[in-house]
Amino acid sequence: MHKEHKGPLYVQKPFYPEGPDCAHIYLLHPPGGMVSGDFLTIEVRAEEHSHTLVTTPGAGRVYRARPDGLIQKQQVNLSTSCGSALEWMPLETILFPSSKAQLETRVDLAADSAFIGWEITSLGLPANGVRLNDADQQTTLKQGLKIYREGRLLLNERLKLTPENNEVLNASAGFRGQPVHGLMVAGPFAADLPSSAMETLQALCDEHIAGVSMNGEFLTVRCLGDCSEKARLLLTEVWKIVRPLLLQRPACAPRIWAT
């Protein structure tokens, strides 16, 4: 194993709770968040026939922007080689009021590779009673997820929140007044999931403001709520069901999630 460190991101060491053929990587960001003008780039590549699970030991934060309006940008580039599997499962990203965030994730899949990933975003700090609302005329969020396989775009998710369209925060077709939203994507699946698995997932989602669907070759699960931990616990339960179906491997939660 070779490790080299440069910049604010750091990997202490890989862990192997599932054995030597699956590395659990904890991506550390000691500064703890982004301020105006920050541009954080994360690149992860799974080599041929490897299996990697990447998570974070704590939430990411996008702090209040300075009056000059410089954006806070994070670009995540994830790629796989033939026969590999990559799981991208960071803890939540917290947007402070008056932040100006641009969060982009691009996934490039090779043939015969698989991906499971989630994004959990907290609009404000609901546990402290701090939420974004219609009166907030400063916060902006541009969030995107694109998944390609061999250069072909298979999935494209976009979210844009600006002072001009923040009515989506309370719209019934938007966030319904809920400050936390989560999205989990898994695939590609060569065939539809067994009906029993979809029924189990749907029953799980019915207990929350959540839904599950097949979007082409990808399973997508969306949820809304008032607590990022509850959103992560829901997506973790979904992951426990989906992972054996896609990766033929039982779920093994990173130890850091229990601390």
Short mmCIF file of N, CA and C in Angstrom, two decimals, residues 78-189:
data_model
loop_
_atom_site.label_atom_id
_atom_site.label_comp_id
_atom_site.label_asym_id
_atom_site.label_seq_id
_atom_site.Cartn_x
_atom_site.Cartn_y
_atom_site.Cartn_z
N LEU A 78 -15.63 10.26 -8.84
CA LEU A 78 -15.52 8.85 -8.47
C LEU A 78 -15.46 8.02 -9.75
N SER A 79 -14.55 7.06 -9.79
CA SER A 79 -14.44 6.23 -11.00
C SER A 79 -14.10 4.80 -10.63
N THR A 80 -14.50 3.89 -11.50
CA THR A 80 -14.24 2.48 -11.28
C THR A 80 -13.56 1.88 -12.52
N SER A 81 -12.79 0.84 -12.28
CA SER A 81 -12.22 0.05 -13.36
C SER A 81 -13.01 -1.24 -13.51
N CYS A 82 -12.68 -2.02 -14.52
CA CYS A 82 -13.44 -3.23 -14.84
C CYS A 82 -13.50 -4.18 -13.64
N GLY A 83 -14.70 -4.63 -13.33
CA GLY A 83 -14.88 -5.61 -12.28
C GLY A 83 -14.78 -5.08 -10.87
N SER A 84 -14.77 -3.77 -10.69
CA SER A 84 -14.61 -3.20 -9.34
C SER A 84 -15.93 -2.72 -8.78
N ALA A 85 -15.92 -2.43 -7.48
CA ALA A 85 -17.10 -1.89 -6.80
C ALA A 85 -16.66 -0.74 -5.93
N LEU A 86 -17.46 0.33 -5.92
CA LEU A 86 -17.15 1.51 -5.14
C LEU A 86 -18.40 1.96 -4.39
N GLU A 87 -18.24 2.17 -3.10
CA GLU A 87 -19.33 2.66 -2.26
C GLU A 87 -18.91 4.01 -1.68
N TRP A 88 -19.72 5.03 -1.93
CA TRP A 88 -19.45 6.40 -1.49
C TRP A 88 -20.55 6.77 -0.50
N MET A 89 -20.22 6.80 0.80
CA MET A 89 -21.24 6.93 1.83
C MET A 89 -20.78 7.89 2.92
N PRO A 90 -20.58 9.16 2.58
CA PRO A 90 -20.15 10.14 3.58
C PRO A 90 -21.29 10.51 4.52
N LEU A 91 -20.93 11.07 5.66
CA LEU A 91 -21.95 11.64 6.53
C LEU A 91 -22.49 12.92 5.90
N GLU A 92 -23.47 13.52 6.54
CA GLU A 92 -24.23 14.60 5.92
C GLU A 92 -23.40 15.85 5.67
N THR A 93 -23.89 16.67 4.75
CA THR A 93 -23.36 18.01 4.52
C THR A 93 -24.33 19.02 5.09
N ILE A 94 -23.83 19.93 5.93
CA ILE A 94 -24.67 20.92 6.60
C ILE A 94 -24.46 22.27 5.93
N LEU A 95 -25.54 22.86 5.44
CA LEU A 95 -25.48 24.20 4.87
C LEU A 95 -25.91 25.21 5.92
N PHE A 96 -25.00 26.08 6.30
CA PHE A 96 -25.35 27.15 7.23
C PHE A 96 -26.13 28.23 6.46
N PRO A 97 -27.03 28.93 7.14
CA PRO A 97 -27.74 30.03 6.48
C PRO A 97 -26.76 31.03 5.87
N SER A 98 -27.14 31.55 4.70
CA SER A 98 -26.34 32.52 3.94
C SER A 98 -25.07 31.91 3.35
N SER A 99 -25.02 30.58 3.23
CA SER A 99 -23.91 29.93 2.52
C SER A 99 -24.19 29.97 1.03
N LYS A 100 -23.13 29.76 0.25
CA LYS A 100 -23.26 29.76 -1.21
C LYS A 100 -22.52 28.52 -1.73
N ALA A 101 -23.25 27.41 -1.80
CA ALA A 101 -22.64 26.11 -2.05
C ALA A 101 -22.86 25.63 -3.47
N GLN A 102 -21.82 25.02 -4.01
CA GLN A 102 -21.92 24.30 -5.27
C GLN A 102 -21.31 22.92 -5.03
N LEU A 103 -22.15 21.90 -5.01
CA LEU A 103 -21.74 20.55 -4.67
C LEU A 103 -21.99 19.64 -5.86
N GLU A 104 -20.93 19.19 -6.50
CA GLU A 104 -21.05 18.38 -7.71
C GLU A 104 -20.38 17.02 -7.51
N THR A 105 -21.07 15.97 -7.93
CA THR A 105 -20.50 14.62 -7.88
C THR A 105 -20.62 13.99 -9.26
N ARG A 106 -19.50 13.47 -9.75
CA ARG A 106 -19.48 12.76 -11.03
C ARG A 106 -18.96 11.35 -10.81
N VAL A 107 -19.70 10.37 -11.32
CA VAL A 107 -19.32 8.97 -11.21
C VAL A 107 -19.10 8.42 -12.61
N ASP A 108 -17.92 7.86 -12.85
CA ASP A 108 -17.59 7.24 -14.14
C ASP A 108 -17.39 5.75 -13.92
N LEU A 109 -18.30 4.96 -14.48
CA LEU A 109 -18.26 3.51 -14.29
C LEU A 109 -17.69 2.82 -15.52
N ALA A 110 -16.84 1.85 -15.27
CA ALA A 110 -16.36 0.99 -16.35
C ALA A 110 -17.34 -0.17 -16.52
N ALA A 111 -17.12 -0.94 -17.56
CA ALA A 111 -17.97 -2.12 -17.78
C ALA A 111 -17.80 -3.09 -16.61
N ASP A 112 -18.89 -3.76 -16.27
CA ASP A 112 -18.85 -4.78 -15.24
C ASP A 112 -18.37 -4.23 -13.89
N SER A 113 -18.77 -3.03 -13.57
CA SER A 113 -18.46 -2.45 -12.26
C SER A 113 -19.76 -1.99 -11.62
N ALA A 114 -19.71 -1.68 -10.31
CA ALA A 114 -20.93 -1.34 -9.60
C ALA A 114 -20.67 -0.18 -8.64
N PHE A 115 -21.76 0.52 -8.31
CA PHE A 115 -21.65 1.71 -7.46
C PHE A 115 -22.85 1.79 -6.54
N ILE A 116 -22.56 2.14 -5.28
CA ILE A 116 -23.59 2.52 -4.32
C ILE A 116 -23.15 3.83 -3.70
N GLY A 117 -24.03 4.81 -3.67
CA GLY A 117 -23.65 6.09 -3.09
C GLY A 117 -24.85 6.82 -2.54
N TRP A 118 -24.58 7.71 -1.60
CA TRP A 118 -25.66 8.54 -1.08
C TRP A 118 -25.18 9.96 -0.83
N GLU A 119 -26.14 10.86 -0.80
CA GLU A 119 -25.92 12.26 -0.43
C GLU A 119 -27.00 12.64 0.57
N ILE A 120 -26.58 13.16 1.71
CA ILE A 120 -27.51 13.63 2.74
C ILE A 120 -27.18 15.10 2.99
N THR A 121 -28.15 15.97 2.85
CA THR A 121 -27.92 17.40 2.97
C THR A 121 -28.89 17.99 3.99
N SER A 122 -28.33 18.76 4.92
CA SER A 122 -29.13 19.44 5.94
C SER A 122 -29.15 20.92 5.63
N LEU A 123 -30.34 21.46 5.40
CA LEU A 123 -30.50 22.88 5.11
C LEU A 123 -30.65 23.63 6.43
N GLY A 124 -29.53 24.06 6.97
CA GLY A 124 -29.51 24.68 8.28
C GLY A 124 -29.11 23.67 9.35
N LEU A 125 -29.33 24.06 10.60
CA LEU A 125 -29.02 23.21 11.75
C LEU A 125 -30.31 22.98 12.54
N PRO A 126 -31.16 22.07 12.06
CA PRO A 126 -32.48 21.89 12.68
C PRO A 126 -32.42 21.49 14.14
N ALA A 127 -31.36 20.77 14.55
CA ALA A 127 -31.26 20.37 15.96
C ALA A 127 -31.10 21.58 16.86
N ASN A 128 -30.57 22.67 16.32
CA ASN A 128 -30.41 23.91 17.08
C ASN A 128 -31.51 24.93 16.78
N GLY A 129 -32.51 24.49 16.04
CA GLY A 129 -33.60 25.39 15.70
C GLY A 129 -33.27 26.38 14.60
N VAL A 130 -32.20 26.13 13.85
CA VAL A 130 -31.78 27.03 12.77
C VAL A 130 -32.10 26.37 11.44
N ARG A 131 -33.07 26.90 10.72
CA ARG A 131 -33.47 26.35 9.44
C ARG A 131 -33.45 27.43 8.37
N LEU A 132 -33.32 26.98 7.13
CA LEU A 132 -33.53 27.90 6.03
C LEU A 132 -35.03 28.09 5.87
N ASN A 133 -35.44 29.27 5.44
CA ASN A 133 -36.86 29.53 5.25
C ASN A 133 -37.05 30.54 4.13
N ASP A 134 -38.30 30.85 3.85
CA ASP A 134 -38.62 31.73 2.74
C ASP A 134 -38.05 33.13 2.93
N ALA A 135 -37.77 33.52 4.18
CA ALA A 135 -37.23 34.85 4.44
C ALA A 135 -35.73 34.94 4.21
N ASP A 136 -35.09 33.80 4.01
CA ASP A 136 -33.64 33.78 3.79
C ASP A 136 -33.36 34.22 2.36
N GLN A 137 -32.75 35.38 2.20
CA GLN A 137 -32.50 35.93 0.88
C GLN A 137 -31.03 35.79 0.46
N GLN A 138 -30.30 34.91 1.11
CA GLN A 138 -28.88 34.81 0.85
C GLN A 138 -28.44 33.43 0.38
N THR A 139 -28.97 32.36 0.96
CA THR A 139 -28.46 31.02 0.71
C THR A 139 -28.70 30.59 -0.73
N THR A 140 -27.66 30.02 -1.33
CA THR A 140 -27.80 29.40 -2.64
C THR A 140 -27.18 28.01 -2.59
N LEU A 141 -27.78 27.10 -3.32
CA LEU A 141 -27.28 25.73 -3.40
C LEU A 141 -27.47 25.22 -4.82
N LYS A 142 -26.38 24.79 -5.42
CA LYS A 142 -26.41 24.08 -6.70
C LYS A 142 -25.78 22.72 -6.46
N GLN A 143 -26.60 21.69 -6.59
CA GLN A 143 -26.14 20.34 -6.27
C GLN A 143 -26.44 19.41 -7.44
N GLY A 144 -25.45 18.61 -7.82
CA GLY A 144 -25.64 17.74 -8.96
C GLY A 144 -24.97 16.40 -8.78
N LEU A 145 -25.57 15.38 -9.38
CA LEU A 145 -25.01 14.03 -9.42
C LEU A 145 -25.17 13.49 -10.83
N LYS A 146 -24.06 13.13 -11.45
CA LYS A 146 -24.08 12.54 -12.78
C LYS A 146 -23.36 11.21 -12.75
N ILE A 147 -23.99 10.20 -13.35
CA ILE A 147 -23.38 8.88 -13.42
C ILE A 147 -23.24 8.48 -14.88
N TYR A 148 -22.03 8.14 -15.27
CA TYR A 148 -21.72 7.70 -16.62
C TYR A 148 -21.22 6.25 -16.59
N ARG A 149 -21.48 5.54 -17.67
CA ARG A 149 -20.85 4.24 -17.86
C ARG A 149 -20.24 4.20 -19.24
N GLU A 150 -18.93 4.01 -19.28
CA GLU A 150 -18.17 4.02 -20.53
C GLU A 150 -18.49 5.28 -21.34
N GLY A 151 -18.58 6.41 -20.65
CA GLY A 151 -18.80 7.70 -21.30
C GLY A 151 -20.24 8.06 -21.59
N ARG A 152 -21.17 7.16 -21.34
CA ARG A 152 -22.59 7.42 -21.62
C ARG A 152 -23.30 7.83 -20.34
N LEU A 153 -24.00 8.96 -20.39
CA LEU A 153 -24.72 9.46 -19.22
C LEU A 153 -25.94 8.58 -18.95
N LEU A 154 -25.99 8.01 -17.72
CA LEU A 154 -27.09 7.14 -17.34
C LEU A 154 -28.04 7.78 -16.33
N LEU A 155 -27.52 8.68 -15.52
CA LEU A 155 -28.35 9.29 -14.49
C LEU A 155 -27.88 10.72 -14.26
N ASN A 156 -28.84 11.65 -14.18
CA ASN A 156 -28.51 13.06 -14.00
C ASN A 156 -29.49 13.67 -13.00
N GLU A 157 -28.99 14.00 -11.82
CA GLU A 157 -29.80 14.60 -10.76
C GLU A 157 -29.35 16.04 -10.55
N ARG A 158 -30.31 16.97 -10.48
CA ARG A 158 -29.98 18.38 -10.29
C ARG A 158 -30.89 19.00 -9.23
N LEU A 159 -30.30 19.85 -8.42
CA LEU A 159 -31.06 20.63 -7.45
C LEU A 159 -30.51 22.04 -7.45
N LYS A 160 -31.39 23.02 -7.56
CA LYS A 160 -30.97 24.42 -7.54
C LYS A 160 -31.87 25.18 -6.58
N LEU A 161 -31.24 25.77 -5.58
CA LEU A 161 -31.96 26.56 -4.60
C LEU A 161 -31.35 27.95 -4.55
N THR A 162 -32.14 28.96 -4.85
CA THR A 162 -31.67 30.34 -4.86
C THR A 162 -32.70 31.21 -4.14
N PRO A 163 -32.34 32.45 -3.82
CA PRO A 163 -33.34 33.35 -3.22
C PRO A 163 -34.56 33.54 -4.09
N GLU A 164 -34.42 33.34 -5.41
CA GLU A 164 -35.55 33.54 -6.32
C GLU A 164 -36.49 32.34 -6.36
N ASN A 165 -36.01 31.15 -5.97
CA ASN A 165 -36.89 29.97 -6.05
C ASN A 165 -36.96 29.23 -4.74
N ASN A 166 -36.76 29.92 -3.60
CA ASN A 166 -36.75 29.21 -2.33
C ASN A 166 -38.14 28.80 -1.84
N GLU A 167 -39.17 29.07 -2.63
CA GLU A 167 -40.49 28.56 -2.27
C GLU A 167 -40.53 27.04 -2.30
N VAL A 168 -39.53 26.42 -2.98
CA VAL A 168 -39.47 24.97 -3.02
C VAL A 168 -39.26 24.38 -1.63
N LEU A 169 -38.80 25.19 -0.68
CA LEU A 169 -38.56 24.69 0.67
C LEU A 169 -39.84 24.19 1.32
N ASN A 170 -40.95 24.82 1.01
CA ASN A 170 -42.22 24.44 1.64
C ASN A 170 -43.22 23.84 0.67
N ALA A 171 -42.88 23.76 -0.60
CA ALA A 171 -43.82 23.23 -1.60
C ALA A 171 -44.06 21.74 -1.39
N SER A 172 -45.28 21.30 -1.70
CA SER A 172 -45.60 19.87 -1.57
C SER A 172 -44.80 19.03 -2.55
N ALA A 173 -44.42 19.63 -3.68
CA ALA A 173 -43.58 18.93 -4.65
C ALA A 173 -42.10 19.24 -4.43
N GLY A 174 -41.80 19.87 -3.29
CA GLY A 174 -40.42 20.19 -2.94
C GLY A 174 -40.02 19.54 -1.63
N PHE A 175 -39.58 20.36 -0.67
CA PHE A 175 -39.08 19.82 0.58
C PHE A 175 -40.14 19.70 1.67
N ARG A 176 -41.34 20.19 1.41
CA ARG A 176 -42.47 20.06 2.34
C ARG A 176 -42.13 20.60 3.74
N GLY A 177 -41.27 21.61 3.80
CA GLY A 177 -40.91 22.18 5.08
C GLY A 177 -39.91 21.36 5.87
N GLN A 178 -39.37 20.31 5.26
CA GLN A 178 -38.39 19.45 5.93
C GLN A 178 -36.97 19.93 5.61
N PRO A 179 -36.10 20.06 6.60
CA PRO A 179 -34.78 20.62 6.35
C PRO A 179 -33.74 19.62 5.86
N VAL A 180 -34.03 18.33 5.93
CA VAL A 180 -33.03 17.32 5.56
C VAL A 180 -33.54 16.51 4.38
N HIS A 181 -32.70 16.34 3.39
CA HIS A 181 -33.06 15.46 2.28
C HIS A 181 -31.91 14.52 1.96
N GLY A 182 -32.27 13.32 1.56
CA GLY A 182 -31.26 12.31 1.25
C GLY A 182 -31.59 11.61 -0.05
N LEU A 183 -30.55 11.19 -0.74
CA LEU A 183 -30.69 10.44 -1.99
C LEU A 183 -29.67 9.32 -1.98
N MET A 184 -30.13 8.11 -2.26
CA MET A 184 -29.24 6.95 -2.39
C MET A 184 -29.43 6.35 -3.78
N VAL A 185 -28.32 6.02 -4.42
CA VAL A 185 -28.34 5.44 -5.76
C VAL A 185 -27.51 4.16 -5.74
N ALA A 186 -28.01 3.11 -6.38
CA ALA A 186 -27.28 1.85 -6.44
C ALA A 186 -27.48 1.22 -7.81
N GLY A 187 -26.41 0.70 -8.38
CA GLY A 187 -26.51 0.04 -9.68
C GLY A 187 -25.18 0.00 -10.40
N PRO A 188 -25.19 -0.30 -11.67
CA PRO A 188 -26.37 -0.68 -12.44
C PRO A 188 -26.78 -2.13 -12.20
N PHE A 189 -28.08 -2.37 -12.23
CA PHE A 189 -28.63 -3.71 -12.11
C PHE A 189 -28.91 -4.25 -13.51
#
